[in-house]
CSV table of C-alpha atoms in Angstrom, one decimal:
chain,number,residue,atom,x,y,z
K,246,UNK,CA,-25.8,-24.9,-13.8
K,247,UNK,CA,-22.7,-25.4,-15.8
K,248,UNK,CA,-19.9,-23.3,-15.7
K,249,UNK,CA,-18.1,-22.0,-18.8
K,250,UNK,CA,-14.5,-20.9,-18.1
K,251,UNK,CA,-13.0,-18.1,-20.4
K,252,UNK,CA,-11.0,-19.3,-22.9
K,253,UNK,CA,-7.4,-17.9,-23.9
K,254,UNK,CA,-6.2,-17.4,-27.4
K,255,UNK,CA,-3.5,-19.2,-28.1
K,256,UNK,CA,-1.2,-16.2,-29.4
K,257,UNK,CA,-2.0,-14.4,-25.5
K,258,UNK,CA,1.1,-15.9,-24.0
K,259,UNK,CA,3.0,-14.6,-26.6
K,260,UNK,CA,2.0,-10.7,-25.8
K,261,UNK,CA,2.5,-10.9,-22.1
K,262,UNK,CA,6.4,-9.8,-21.9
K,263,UNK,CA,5.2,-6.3,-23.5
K,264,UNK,CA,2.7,-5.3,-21.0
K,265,UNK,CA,5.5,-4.0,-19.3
K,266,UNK,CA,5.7,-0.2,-21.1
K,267,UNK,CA,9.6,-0.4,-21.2
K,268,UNK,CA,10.1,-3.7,-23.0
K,269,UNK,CA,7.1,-2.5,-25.6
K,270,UNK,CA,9.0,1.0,-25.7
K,271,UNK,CA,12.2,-1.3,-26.3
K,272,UNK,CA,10.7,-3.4,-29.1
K,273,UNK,CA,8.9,-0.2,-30.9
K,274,UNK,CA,11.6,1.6,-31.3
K,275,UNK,CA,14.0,-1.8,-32.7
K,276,UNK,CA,10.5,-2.2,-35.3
K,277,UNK,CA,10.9,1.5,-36.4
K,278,UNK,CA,14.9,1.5,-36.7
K,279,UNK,CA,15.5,-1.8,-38.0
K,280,UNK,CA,12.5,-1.6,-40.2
K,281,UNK,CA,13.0,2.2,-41.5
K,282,UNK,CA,17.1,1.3,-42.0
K,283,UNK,CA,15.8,-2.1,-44.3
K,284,UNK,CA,13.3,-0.2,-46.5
K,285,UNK,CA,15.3,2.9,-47.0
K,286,UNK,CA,18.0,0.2,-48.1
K,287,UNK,CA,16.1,-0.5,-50.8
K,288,UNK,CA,17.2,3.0,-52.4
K,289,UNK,CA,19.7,2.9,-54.9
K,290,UNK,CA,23.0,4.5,-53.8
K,291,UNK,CA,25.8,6.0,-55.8
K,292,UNK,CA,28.6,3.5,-56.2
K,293,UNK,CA,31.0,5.8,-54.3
K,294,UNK,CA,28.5,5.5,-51.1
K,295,UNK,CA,27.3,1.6,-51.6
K,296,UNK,CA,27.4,0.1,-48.6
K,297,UNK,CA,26.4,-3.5,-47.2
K,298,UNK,CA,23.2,-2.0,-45.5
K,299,UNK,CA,21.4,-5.6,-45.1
K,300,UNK,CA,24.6,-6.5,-43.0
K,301,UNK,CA,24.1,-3.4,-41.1
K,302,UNK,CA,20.5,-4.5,-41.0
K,303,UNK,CA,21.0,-7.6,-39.2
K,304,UNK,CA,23.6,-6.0,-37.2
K,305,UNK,CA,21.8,-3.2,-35.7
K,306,UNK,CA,18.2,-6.2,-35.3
K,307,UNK,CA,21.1,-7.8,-32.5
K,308,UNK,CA,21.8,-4.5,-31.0
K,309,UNK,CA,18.3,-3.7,-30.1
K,310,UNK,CA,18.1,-7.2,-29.2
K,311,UNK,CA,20.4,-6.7,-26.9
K,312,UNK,CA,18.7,-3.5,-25.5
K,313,UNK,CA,14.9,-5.7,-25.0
K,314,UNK,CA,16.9,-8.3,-22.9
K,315,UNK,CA,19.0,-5.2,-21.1
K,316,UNK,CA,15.6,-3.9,-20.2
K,317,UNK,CA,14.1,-7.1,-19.0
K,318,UNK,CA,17.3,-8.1,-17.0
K,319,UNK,CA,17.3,-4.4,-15.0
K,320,UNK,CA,14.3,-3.0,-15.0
K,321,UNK,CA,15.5,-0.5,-12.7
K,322,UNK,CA,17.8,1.0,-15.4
K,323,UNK,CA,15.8,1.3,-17.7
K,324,UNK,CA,15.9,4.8,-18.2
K,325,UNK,CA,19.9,4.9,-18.4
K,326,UNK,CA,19.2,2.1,-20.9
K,327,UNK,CA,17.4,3.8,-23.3
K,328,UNK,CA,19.3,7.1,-23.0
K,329,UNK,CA,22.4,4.9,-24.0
K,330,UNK,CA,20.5,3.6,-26.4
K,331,UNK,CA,19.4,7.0,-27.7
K,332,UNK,CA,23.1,8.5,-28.0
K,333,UNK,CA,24.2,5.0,-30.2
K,334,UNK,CA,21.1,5.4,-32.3
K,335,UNK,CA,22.2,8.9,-33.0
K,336,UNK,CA,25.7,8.3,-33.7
K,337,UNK,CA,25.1,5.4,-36.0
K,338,UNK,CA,22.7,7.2,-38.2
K,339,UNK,CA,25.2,10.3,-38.1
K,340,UNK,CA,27.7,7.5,-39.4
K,341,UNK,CA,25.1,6.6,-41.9
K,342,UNK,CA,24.9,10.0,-43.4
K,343,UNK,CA,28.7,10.7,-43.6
K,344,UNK,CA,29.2,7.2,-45.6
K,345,UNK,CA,26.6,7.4,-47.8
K,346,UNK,CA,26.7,10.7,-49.2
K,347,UNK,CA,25.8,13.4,-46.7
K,348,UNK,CA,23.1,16.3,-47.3
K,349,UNK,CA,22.2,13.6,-50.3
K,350,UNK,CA,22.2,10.5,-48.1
K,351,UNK,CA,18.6,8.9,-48.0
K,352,UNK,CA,19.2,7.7,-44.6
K,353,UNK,CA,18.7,11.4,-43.3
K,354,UNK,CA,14.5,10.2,-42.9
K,355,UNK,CA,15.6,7.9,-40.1
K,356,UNK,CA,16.1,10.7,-38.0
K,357,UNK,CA,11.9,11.0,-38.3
K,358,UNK,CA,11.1,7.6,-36.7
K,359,UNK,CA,14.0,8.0,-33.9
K,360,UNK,CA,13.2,11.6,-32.8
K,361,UNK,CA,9.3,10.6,-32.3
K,362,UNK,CA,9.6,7.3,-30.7
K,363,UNK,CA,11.9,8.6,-28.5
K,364,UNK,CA,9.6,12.1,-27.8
K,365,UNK,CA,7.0,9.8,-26.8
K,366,UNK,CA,9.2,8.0,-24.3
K,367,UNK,CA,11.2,11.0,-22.9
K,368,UNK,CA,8.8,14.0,-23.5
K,369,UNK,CA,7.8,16.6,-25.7
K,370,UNK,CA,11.1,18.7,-24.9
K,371,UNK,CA,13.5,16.1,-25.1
K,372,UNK,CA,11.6,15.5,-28.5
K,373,UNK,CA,12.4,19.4,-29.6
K,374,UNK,CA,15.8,19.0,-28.7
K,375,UNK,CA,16.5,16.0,-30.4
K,376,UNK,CA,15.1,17.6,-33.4
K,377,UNK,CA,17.8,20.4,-33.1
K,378,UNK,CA,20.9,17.5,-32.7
K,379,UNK,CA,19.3,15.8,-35.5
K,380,UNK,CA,19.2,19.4,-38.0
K,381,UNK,CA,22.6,19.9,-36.3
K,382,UNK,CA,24.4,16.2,-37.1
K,383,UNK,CA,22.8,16.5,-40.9
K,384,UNK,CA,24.6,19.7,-40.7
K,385,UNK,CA,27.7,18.2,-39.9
K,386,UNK,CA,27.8,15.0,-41.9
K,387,UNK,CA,26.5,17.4,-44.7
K,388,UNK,CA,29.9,19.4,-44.7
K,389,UNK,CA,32.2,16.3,-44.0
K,390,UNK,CA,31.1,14.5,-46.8
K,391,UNK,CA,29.9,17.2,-49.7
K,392,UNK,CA,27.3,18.3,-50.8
K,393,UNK,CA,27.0,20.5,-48.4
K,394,UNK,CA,23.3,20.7,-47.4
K,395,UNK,CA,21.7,24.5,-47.4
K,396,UNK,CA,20.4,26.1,-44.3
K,397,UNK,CA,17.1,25.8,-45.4
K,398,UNK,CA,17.2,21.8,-46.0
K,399,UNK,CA,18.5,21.9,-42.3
K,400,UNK,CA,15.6,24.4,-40.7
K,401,UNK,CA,12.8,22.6,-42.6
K,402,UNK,CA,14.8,18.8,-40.9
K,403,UNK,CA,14.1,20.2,-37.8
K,404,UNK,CA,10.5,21.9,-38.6
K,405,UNK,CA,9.4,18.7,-39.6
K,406,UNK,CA,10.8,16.3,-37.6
K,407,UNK,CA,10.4,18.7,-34.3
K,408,UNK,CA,6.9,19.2,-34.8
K,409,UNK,CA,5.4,16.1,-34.8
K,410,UNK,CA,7.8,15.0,-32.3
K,411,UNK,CA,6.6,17.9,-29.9
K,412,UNK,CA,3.1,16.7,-31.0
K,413,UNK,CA,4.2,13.0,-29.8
K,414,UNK,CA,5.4,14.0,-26.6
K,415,UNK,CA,2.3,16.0,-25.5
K,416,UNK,CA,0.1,13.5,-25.8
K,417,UNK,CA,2.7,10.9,-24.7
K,418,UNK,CA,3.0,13.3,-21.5
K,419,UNK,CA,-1.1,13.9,-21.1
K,420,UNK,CA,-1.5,10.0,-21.8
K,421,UNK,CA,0.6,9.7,-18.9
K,422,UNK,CA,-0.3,12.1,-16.4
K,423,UNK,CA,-4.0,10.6,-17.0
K,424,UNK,CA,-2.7,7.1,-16.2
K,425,UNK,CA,-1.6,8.3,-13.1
K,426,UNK,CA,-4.6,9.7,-11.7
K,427,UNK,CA,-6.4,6.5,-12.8
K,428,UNK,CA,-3.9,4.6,-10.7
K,429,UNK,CA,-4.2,7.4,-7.8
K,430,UNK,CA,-7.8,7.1,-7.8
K,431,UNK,CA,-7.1,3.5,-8.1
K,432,UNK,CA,-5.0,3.2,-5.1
K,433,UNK,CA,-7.2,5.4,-3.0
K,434,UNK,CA,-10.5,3.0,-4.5
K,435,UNK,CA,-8.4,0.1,-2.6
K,436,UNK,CA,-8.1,1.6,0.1
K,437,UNK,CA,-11.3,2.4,0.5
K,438,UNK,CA,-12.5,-0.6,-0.4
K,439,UNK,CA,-10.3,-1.9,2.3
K,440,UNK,CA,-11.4,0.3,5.1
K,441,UNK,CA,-15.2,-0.4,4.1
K,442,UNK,CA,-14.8,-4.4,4.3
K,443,UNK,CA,-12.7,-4.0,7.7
K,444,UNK,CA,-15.5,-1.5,8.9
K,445,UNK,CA,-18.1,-4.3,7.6
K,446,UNK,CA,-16.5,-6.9,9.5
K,447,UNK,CA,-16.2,-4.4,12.5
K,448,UNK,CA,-19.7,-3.8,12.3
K,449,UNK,CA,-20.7,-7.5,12.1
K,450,UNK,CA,-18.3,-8.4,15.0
K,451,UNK,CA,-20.1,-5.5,17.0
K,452,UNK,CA,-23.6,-6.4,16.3
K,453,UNK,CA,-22.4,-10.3,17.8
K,454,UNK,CA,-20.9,-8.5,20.6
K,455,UNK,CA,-24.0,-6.4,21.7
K,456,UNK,CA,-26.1,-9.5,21.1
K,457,UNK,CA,-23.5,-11.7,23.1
K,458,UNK,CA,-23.9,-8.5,25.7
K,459,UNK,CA,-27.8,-8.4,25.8
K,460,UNK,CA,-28.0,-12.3,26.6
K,461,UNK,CA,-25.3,-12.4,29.3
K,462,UNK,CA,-27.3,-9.3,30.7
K,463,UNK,CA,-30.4,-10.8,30.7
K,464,UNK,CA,-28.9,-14.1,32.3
K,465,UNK,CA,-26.8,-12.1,34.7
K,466,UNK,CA,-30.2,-10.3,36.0
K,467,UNK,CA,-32.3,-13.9,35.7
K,468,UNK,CA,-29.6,-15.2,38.0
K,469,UNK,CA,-29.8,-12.9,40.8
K,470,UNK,CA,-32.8,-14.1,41.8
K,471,UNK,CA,-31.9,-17.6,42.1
K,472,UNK,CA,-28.6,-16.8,43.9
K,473,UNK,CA,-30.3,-14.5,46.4
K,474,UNK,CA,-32.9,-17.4,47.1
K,475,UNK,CA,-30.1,-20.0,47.9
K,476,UNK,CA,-28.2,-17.5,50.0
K,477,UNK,CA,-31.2,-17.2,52.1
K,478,UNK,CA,-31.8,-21.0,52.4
K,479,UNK,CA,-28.0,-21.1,53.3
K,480,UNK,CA,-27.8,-18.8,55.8
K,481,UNK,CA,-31.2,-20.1,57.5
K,482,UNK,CA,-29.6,-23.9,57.3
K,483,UNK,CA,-26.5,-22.3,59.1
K,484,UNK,CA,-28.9,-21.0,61.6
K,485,UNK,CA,-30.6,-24.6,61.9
K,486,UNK,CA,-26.9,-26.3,62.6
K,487,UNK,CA,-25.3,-23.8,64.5
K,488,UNK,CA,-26.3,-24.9,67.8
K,489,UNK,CA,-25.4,-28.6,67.2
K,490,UNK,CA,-22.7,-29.9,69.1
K,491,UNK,CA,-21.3,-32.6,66.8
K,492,UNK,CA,-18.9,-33.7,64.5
K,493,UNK,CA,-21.8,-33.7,61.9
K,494,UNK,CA,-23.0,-30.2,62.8
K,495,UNK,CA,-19.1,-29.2,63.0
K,496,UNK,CA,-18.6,-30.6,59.6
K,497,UNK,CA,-22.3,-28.9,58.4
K,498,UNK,CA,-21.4,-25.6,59.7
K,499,UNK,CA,-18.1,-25.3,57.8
K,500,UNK,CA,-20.4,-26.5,54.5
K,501,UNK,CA,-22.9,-24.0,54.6
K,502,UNK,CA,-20.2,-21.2,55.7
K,503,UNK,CA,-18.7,-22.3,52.4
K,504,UNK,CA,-22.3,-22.0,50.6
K,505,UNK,CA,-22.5,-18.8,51.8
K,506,UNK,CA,-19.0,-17.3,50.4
K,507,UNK,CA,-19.7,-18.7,47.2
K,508,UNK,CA,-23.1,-17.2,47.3
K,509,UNK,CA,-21.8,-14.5,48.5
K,510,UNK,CA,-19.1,-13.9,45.3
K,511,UNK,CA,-21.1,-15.1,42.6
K,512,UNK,CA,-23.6,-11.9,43.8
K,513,UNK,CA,-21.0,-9.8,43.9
K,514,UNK,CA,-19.8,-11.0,40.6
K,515,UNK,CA,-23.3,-10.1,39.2
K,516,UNK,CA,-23.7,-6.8,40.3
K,517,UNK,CA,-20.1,-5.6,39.0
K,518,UNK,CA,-21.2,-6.7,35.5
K,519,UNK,CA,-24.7,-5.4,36.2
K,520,UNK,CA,-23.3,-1.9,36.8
K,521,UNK,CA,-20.9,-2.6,34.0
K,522,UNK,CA,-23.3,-2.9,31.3
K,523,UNK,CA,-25.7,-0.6,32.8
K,524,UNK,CA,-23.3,2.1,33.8
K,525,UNK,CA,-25.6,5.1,34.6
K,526,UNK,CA,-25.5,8.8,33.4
K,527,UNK,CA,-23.8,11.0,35.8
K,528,UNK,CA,-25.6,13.7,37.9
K,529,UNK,CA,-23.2,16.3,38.3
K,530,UNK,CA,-23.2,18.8,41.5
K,531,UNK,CA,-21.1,20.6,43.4
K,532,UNK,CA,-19.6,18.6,46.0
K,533,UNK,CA,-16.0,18.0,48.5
K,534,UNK,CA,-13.6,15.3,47.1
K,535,UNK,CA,-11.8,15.8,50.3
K,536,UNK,CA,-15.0,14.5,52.2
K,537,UNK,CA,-15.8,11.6,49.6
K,538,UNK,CA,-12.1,10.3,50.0
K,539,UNK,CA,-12.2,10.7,53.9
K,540,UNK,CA,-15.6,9.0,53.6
K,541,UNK,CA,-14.2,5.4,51.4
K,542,UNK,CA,-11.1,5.4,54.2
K,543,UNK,CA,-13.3,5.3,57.1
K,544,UNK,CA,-15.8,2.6,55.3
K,545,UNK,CA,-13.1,0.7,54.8
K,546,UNK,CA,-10.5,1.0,57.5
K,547,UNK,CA,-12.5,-1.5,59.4
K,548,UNK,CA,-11.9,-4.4,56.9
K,549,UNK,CA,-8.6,-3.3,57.0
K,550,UNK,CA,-8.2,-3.6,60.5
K,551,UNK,CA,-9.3,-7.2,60.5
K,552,UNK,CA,-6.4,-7.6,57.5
K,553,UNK,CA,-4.0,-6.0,59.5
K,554,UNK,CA,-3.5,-3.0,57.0
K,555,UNK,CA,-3.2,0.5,58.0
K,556,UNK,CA,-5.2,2.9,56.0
K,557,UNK,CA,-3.8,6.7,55.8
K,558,UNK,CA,-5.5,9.6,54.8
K,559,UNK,CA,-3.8,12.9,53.4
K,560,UNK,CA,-6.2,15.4,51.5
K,561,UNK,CA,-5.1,18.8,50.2
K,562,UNK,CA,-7.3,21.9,51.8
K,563,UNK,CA,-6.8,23.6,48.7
K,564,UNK,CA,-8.8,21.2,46.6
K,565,UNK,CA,-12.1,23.4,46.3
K,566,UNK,CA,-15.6,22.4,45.9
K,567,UNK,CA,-15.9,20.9,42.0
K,568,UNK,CA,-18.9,19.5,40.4
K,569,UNK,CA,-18.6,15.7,40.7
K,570,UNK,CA,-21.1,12.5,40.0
K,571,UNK,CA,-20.0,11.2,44.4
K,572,UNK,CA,-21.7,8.5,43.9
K,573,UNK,CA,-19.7,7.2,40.6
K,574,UNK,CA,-16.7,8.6,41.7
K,575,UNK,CA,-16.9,7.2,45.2
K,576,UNK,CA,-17.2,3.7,43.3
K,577,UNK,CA,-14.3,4.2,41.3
K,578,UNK,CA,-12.2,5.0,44.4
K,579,UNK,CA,-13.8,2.0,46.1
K,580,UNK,CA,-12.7,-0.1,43.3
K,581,UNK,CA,-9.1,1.0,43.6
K,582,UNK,CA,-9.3,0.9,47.1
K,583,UNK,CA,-10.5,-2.8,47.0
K,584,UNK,CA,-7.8,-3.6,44.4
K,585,UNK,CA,-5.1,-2.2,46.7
K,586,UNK,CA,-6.3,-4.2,50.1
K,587,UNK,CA,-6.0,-7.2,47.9
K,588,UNK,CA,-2.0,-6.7,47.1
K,589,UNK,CA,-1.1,-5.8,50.6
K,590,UNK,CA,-0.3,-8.2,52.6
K,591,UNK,CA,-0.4,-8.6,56.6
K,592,UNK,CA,1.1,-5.6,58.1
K,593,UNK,CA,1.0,-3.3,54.9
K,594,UNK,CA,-0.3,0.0,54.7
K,595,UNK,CA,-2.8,1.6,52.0
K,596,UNK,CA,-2.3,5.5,51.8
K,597,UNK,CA,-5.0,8.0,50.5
K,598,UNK,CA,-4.5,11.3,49.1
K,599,UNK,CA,-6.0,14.0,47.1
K,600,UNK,CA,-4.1,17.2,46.0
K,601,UNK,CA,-5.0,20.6,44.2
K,602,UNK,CA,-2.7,20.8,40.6
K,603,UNK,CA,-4.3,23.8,39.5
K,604,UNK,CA,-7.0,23.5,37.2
K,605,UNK,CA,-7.2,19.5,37.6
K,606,UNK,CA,-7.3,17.5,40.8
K,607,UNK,CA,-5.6,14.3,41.9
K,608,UNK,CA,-6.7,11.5,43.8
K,609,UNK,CA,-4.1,9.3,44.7
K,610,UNK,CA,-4.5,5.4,46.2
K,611,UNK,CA,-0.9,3.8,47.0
K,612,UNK,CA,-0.1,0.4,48.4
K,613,UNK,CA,2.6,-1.2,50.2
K,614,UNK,CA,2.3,-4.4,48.0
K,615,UNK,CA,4.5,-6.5,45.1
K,616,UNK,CA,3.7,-4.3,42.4
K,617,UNK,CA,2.7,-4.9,39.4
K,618,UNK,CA,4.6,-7.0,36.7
K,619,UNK,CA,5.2,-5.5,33.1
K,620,UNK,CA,2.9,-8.2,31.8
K,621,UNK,CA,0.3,-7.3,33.9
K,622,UNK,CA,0.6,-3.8,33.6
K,623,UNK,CA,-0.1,-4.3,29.3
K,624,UNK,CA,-3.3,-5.4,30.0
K,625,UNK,CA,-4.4,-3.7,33.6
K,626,UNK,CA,-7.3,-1.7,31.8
K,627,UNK,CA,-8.4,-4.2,29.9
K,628,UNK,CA,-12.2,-5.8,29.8
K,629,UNK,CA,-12.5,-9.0,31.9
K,630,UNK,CA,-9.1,-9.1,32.5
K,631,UNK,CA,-8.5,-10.2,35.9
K,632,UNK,CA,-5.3,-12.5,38.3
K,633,UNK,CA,-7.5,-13.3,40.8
K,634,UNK,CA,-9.4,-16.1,41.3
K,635,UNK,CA,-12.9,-14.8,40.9
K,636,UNK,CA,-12.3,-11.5,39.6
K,637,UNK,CA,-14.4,-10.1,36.6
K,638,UNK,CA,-12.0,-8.2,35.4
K,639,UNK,CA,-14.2,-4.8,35.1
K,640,UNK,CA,-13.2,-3.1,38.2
K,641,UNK,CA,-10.3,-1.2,36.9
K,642,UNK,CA,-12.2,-0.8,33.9
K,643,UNK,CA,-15.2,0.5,35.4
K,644,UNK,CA,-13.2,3.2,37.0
K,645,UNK,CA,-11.7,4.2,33.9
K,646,UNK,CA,-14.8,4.5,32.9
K,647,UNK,CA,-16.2,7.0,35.6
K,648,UNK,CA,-12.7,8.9,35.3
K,649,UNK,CA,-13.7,9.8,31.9
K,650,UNK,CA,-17.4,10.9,32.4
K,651,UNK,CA,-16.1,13.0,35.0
K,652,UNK,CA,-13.5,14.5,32.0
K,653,UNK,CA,-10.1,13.0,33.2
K,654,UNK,CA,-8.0,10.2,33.2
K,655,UNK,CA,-6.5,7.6,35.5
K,656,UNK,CA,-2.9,6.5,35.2
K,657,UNK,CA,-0.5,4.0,37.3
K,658,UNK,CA,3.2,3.4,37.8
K,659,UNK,CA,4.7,0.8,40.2
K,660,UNK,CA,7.8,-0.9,41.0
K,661,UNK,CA,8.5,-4.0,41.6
K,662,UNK,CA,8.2,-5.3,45.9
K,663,UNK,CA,7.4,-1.3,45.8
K,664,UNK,CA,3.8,-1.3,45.4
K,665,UNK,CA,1.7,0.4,43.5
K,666,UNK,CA,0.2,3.5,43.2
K,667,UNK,CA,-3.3,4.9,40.9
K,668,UNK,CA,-3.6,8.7,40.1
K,669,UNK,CA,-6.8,10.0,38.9
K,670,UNK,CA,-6.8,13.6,37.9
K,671,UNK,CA,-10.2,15.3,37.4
K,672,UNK,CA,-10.5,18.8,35.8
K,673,UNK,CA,-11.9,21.5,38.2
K,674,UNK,CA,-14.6,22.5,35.5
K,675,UNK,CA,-16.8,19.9,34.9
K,676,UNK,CA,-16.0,19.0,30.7
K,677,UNK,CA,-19.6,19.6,28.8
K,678,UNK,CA,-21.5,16.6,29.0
K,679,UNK,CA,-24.6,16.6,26.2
C-alpha cells in the first residue's frame, strides 16, 4: 500500500514566525498604525498644518520594525516591550494632532485602531483607560493648537473609542482564560496519558513476572522430587563405602559427603522459594513471644556450639500474651537467627532479646560480626539479593514479609567490625486482617 505524505503549501514557512501570539500582537498593531497613519494621509490638510506624512510613514513602518525584531530577540520582555511601545504610540499621535491642526486634525481616528489593539493585548481595563488618555491628549493638543475641541467632541472620543475597546478586551480576556483551560486540561490529558502507558507497561511487565513466577514454581516443585531421590542414592552409596579401608573408599567417602552437601543445599534452596511463593495466610492466636524466642535459642544453640558461638537469651516479663501466627513468626526469627550465625565468626556471640514498648513489642537479634557495609545495607531487603555463595536472597525478605502480616515492621542498624543488630516491633493488638 502506498503511502501518501502530506504536502505543505509553499507560503506555510512564511506564517510560522507568527504563531508566537507576541510577534503576531507586534505585527497587528505595526498593520493598523502604519496602515491607518498612510490612508488618513491621504486627507487633504490645511497648508498651515501640511506635513511630510509619507516620510513619517516610512519612519514609523522602521519603528515597529524595530519593536517585531525587539520581541523576537527577548521574548521574556515582551510585555515591557509593548508597554514602551504603547507610551511612544501615544505620544507620536498626540504630536500628530498638535501639528496638524488639533481638535480639527484627521489624525484624531488613529487613536481608534491603537486603543483596541492594544485592549485586546492588555485587557479590557487597560482598554477603558486608554480611552480616557486618548479623550484627555485630544483635549490637550486641542487647546495647544486652536480650535479648541468642545467637551462633547471629547466625551463622545472616549464613548466611542472606549466601548468597543472594553468590548475587545472581554473577549480578548474570555478567549484567553478559555485557552488556558484547554492547555490545563491539556497538560493534565499528558499526564494521564503518561501514567496510563507507564501503568500499561507495568501491567505487561507484571503479567511476565507472574508467568516467569508460575514456571520457576512449577520447576522448583518438579525438582524436589529428583533431588530427594539422588540424596537418598547418595547417602545409601556413602553407607556402601564407609566401611572400606582404602585410598579409593577414602577418596569415595569424601565424594559422596560432597553429593550430599550439595543435595543437601540445593533442597534447602527449594524450599525457601517454595515458602516464598507460597507464603501461607496467618492463623492468629494468642500465644508467648517470650517462649517462641526461648524456643529458636535453644534449637539452635547446639549448631552454635559446634561454631563456637555463644547464644544469649534476654526476654522482657512484661511482654504479655499477644495474638501471633508462631509458626511464621518463629521462621522469621530463624531466618535472622541463621543470618546472624553466618556473620559471626569463631568465638562470637549471638544475643536474643524481646522487650515490652508499650503498645508494640520488640524482638531483637544482635551479632558480634563485621557489620554490614553501606552498599549492602541499600539493598538488604531486596528479592534475591544475597553475598553468599548459595544464598537465595529471600530470607530477609521473607521475614519482612511475616513482620508485616503480623502489622509491624523490621528495621536494622550496624556498624562497621560492630556487628549487627535486627529489631522487629509487632503491635500488641493484632492489625485487622480481612
Amino acid at each position: 500500500m502506498a503511502v501518501t505524505v502530506p504536502t505543505r503549501e509553499p507560503w506555510a514557512g512564511l506564517f510560522r514566525p507568527l504563531e508566537r501570539d507576541e510577534r503576531l500582537f507586534a505585527v497587528l498593531l505595526a498593520f493598523v498604525m502604519v496602515g491607518g497613519l498612510a490612508t488618513l494621509g491621504l486627507l487633504p490638510l490645511r497648508p498651515r498644518y501640511r506635513v511630510d506624512v509619507y516620510a513619517v510613514v516610512i519612519w514609523f513602518g522602521l519603528y515597529k520594525a524595530g519593536i517585531l525584531a525587539l520581541v523576537t530577540v527577548n521574548p521574556r520582555a515582551t510585555r515591557q516591550i509593548f508597554i514602551a511601545a504603547l507610551c511612544i504610540d501615544t505620544l507620536l499621535v498626540f504630536l500628530l494632532l498638535f501639528l496638524t491642526g488639533g481638535g480639527d486634525s484627521p489624525f484624531v481616528n488613529l487613536f481608534y485602531p491603537l486603543v483596541a489593539v492594544n485592549a485586546y493585548y492588555f485587557g479590557r481595563w487597560v482598554g477603558l483607560f486608554l480611552a480616557l488618555v486618548a479623550g484627555l491628549l485630544y483635549w490637550a493638543a486641542a487647546s495647544l493648537a486652536p480650535p479648541a475641541a468642545a467637551w462633547t467632541a471629547v466625551v463622545n472620543l472616549m464613548t466611542f473609542v472606549g466601548l468597543p475597546a472594553f468590548a475587545v478586551g472581554h473577549v480578548a480576556d474570555r478567549e484567553r482564560r478559555a485557552r488556558s483551560q484547554v492547555e490545563l486540561l491539556n497538560t493534565e490529558l499528558t499526564g494521564t496519558l503518561t501514567r496510563l502507558r507507564a501503568a500499561q507497561e507495568n501491567l505487561v511487565e507484571a503479567e511476565r513476572m507472574a508467568t516467569v513466577g508460575r514456571l520457576s514454581l512449577k520447576i522448583a516443585h518438579e525438582v524436589r522430587n529428583p533431588i530427594a531421590a539422588i540424596g537418598l542414592n547418595a547417602e545409601l552409596l556413602g553407607d556402601m563405602v564407609q566401611g572400606r579401608v582404602s585410598e579409593d573408599g577414602t577418596e569415595a567417602t569424601a565424594l559422596v559427603a560432597a553429593i550430599r552437601d550439595q543435595v543437601g543445599a540445593l533442597d534447602a534452596l527449594t524450599e525457601e522459594y517454595l515458602a516464598f511463593a507460597r507464603f501461607p495466610r496467618p492463623q492468629f492466636e494468642e500465644d508467648s513471644v517470650n517462649d517462641m524466642v526461648s524456643a529458636v535459642a535453644e534449637f539452635v544453640r547446639p549448631l552454635a556450639a559446634r561454631q563456637g558461638i555463644v547464644v544469649k537469651v534476654a526476654t522482657d516479663p512484661a511482654v504479655p500474651p499477644m495474638e501471633i501466627d508462631r509458626t511464621l513468626l518463629r521462621q522469621a526469627v530463624l531466618n535472622l537467627v541463621k543470618n546472624g550465625m553466618e556473620a559471626v565468626s569463631q568465638g562470637g556471640s549471638l544475643t536474643l532479646t524481646t522487650a515490652c514498648m508499650g503498645d508494640t513489642v520488640e524482638i531483637g537479634i544482635t551479632d558480634s560480626g563485621a557489620g554490614i557495609s553501606p552498599e549492602v545495607g541499600r539493598r538488604l531487603f531486596e528479592q534475591f539479593f544475597t553475598t553468599k555463595p548459595q544464598g537465595t536472597g529471600l530470607g530477609l525478605s521473607i521475614s519482612r514479609q511475616i513482620v508485616e502480616e503480623h502489622g509491624g515492621k523490621i528495621r536494622w542498624h550496624s556498624a562497621p567490625g560492630a556487628g549487627a543488630t535486627f529489631t522487629m516491633t509487632v503491635p500488641v493488638q493484632k492489625a485487622a486482617h480481612g
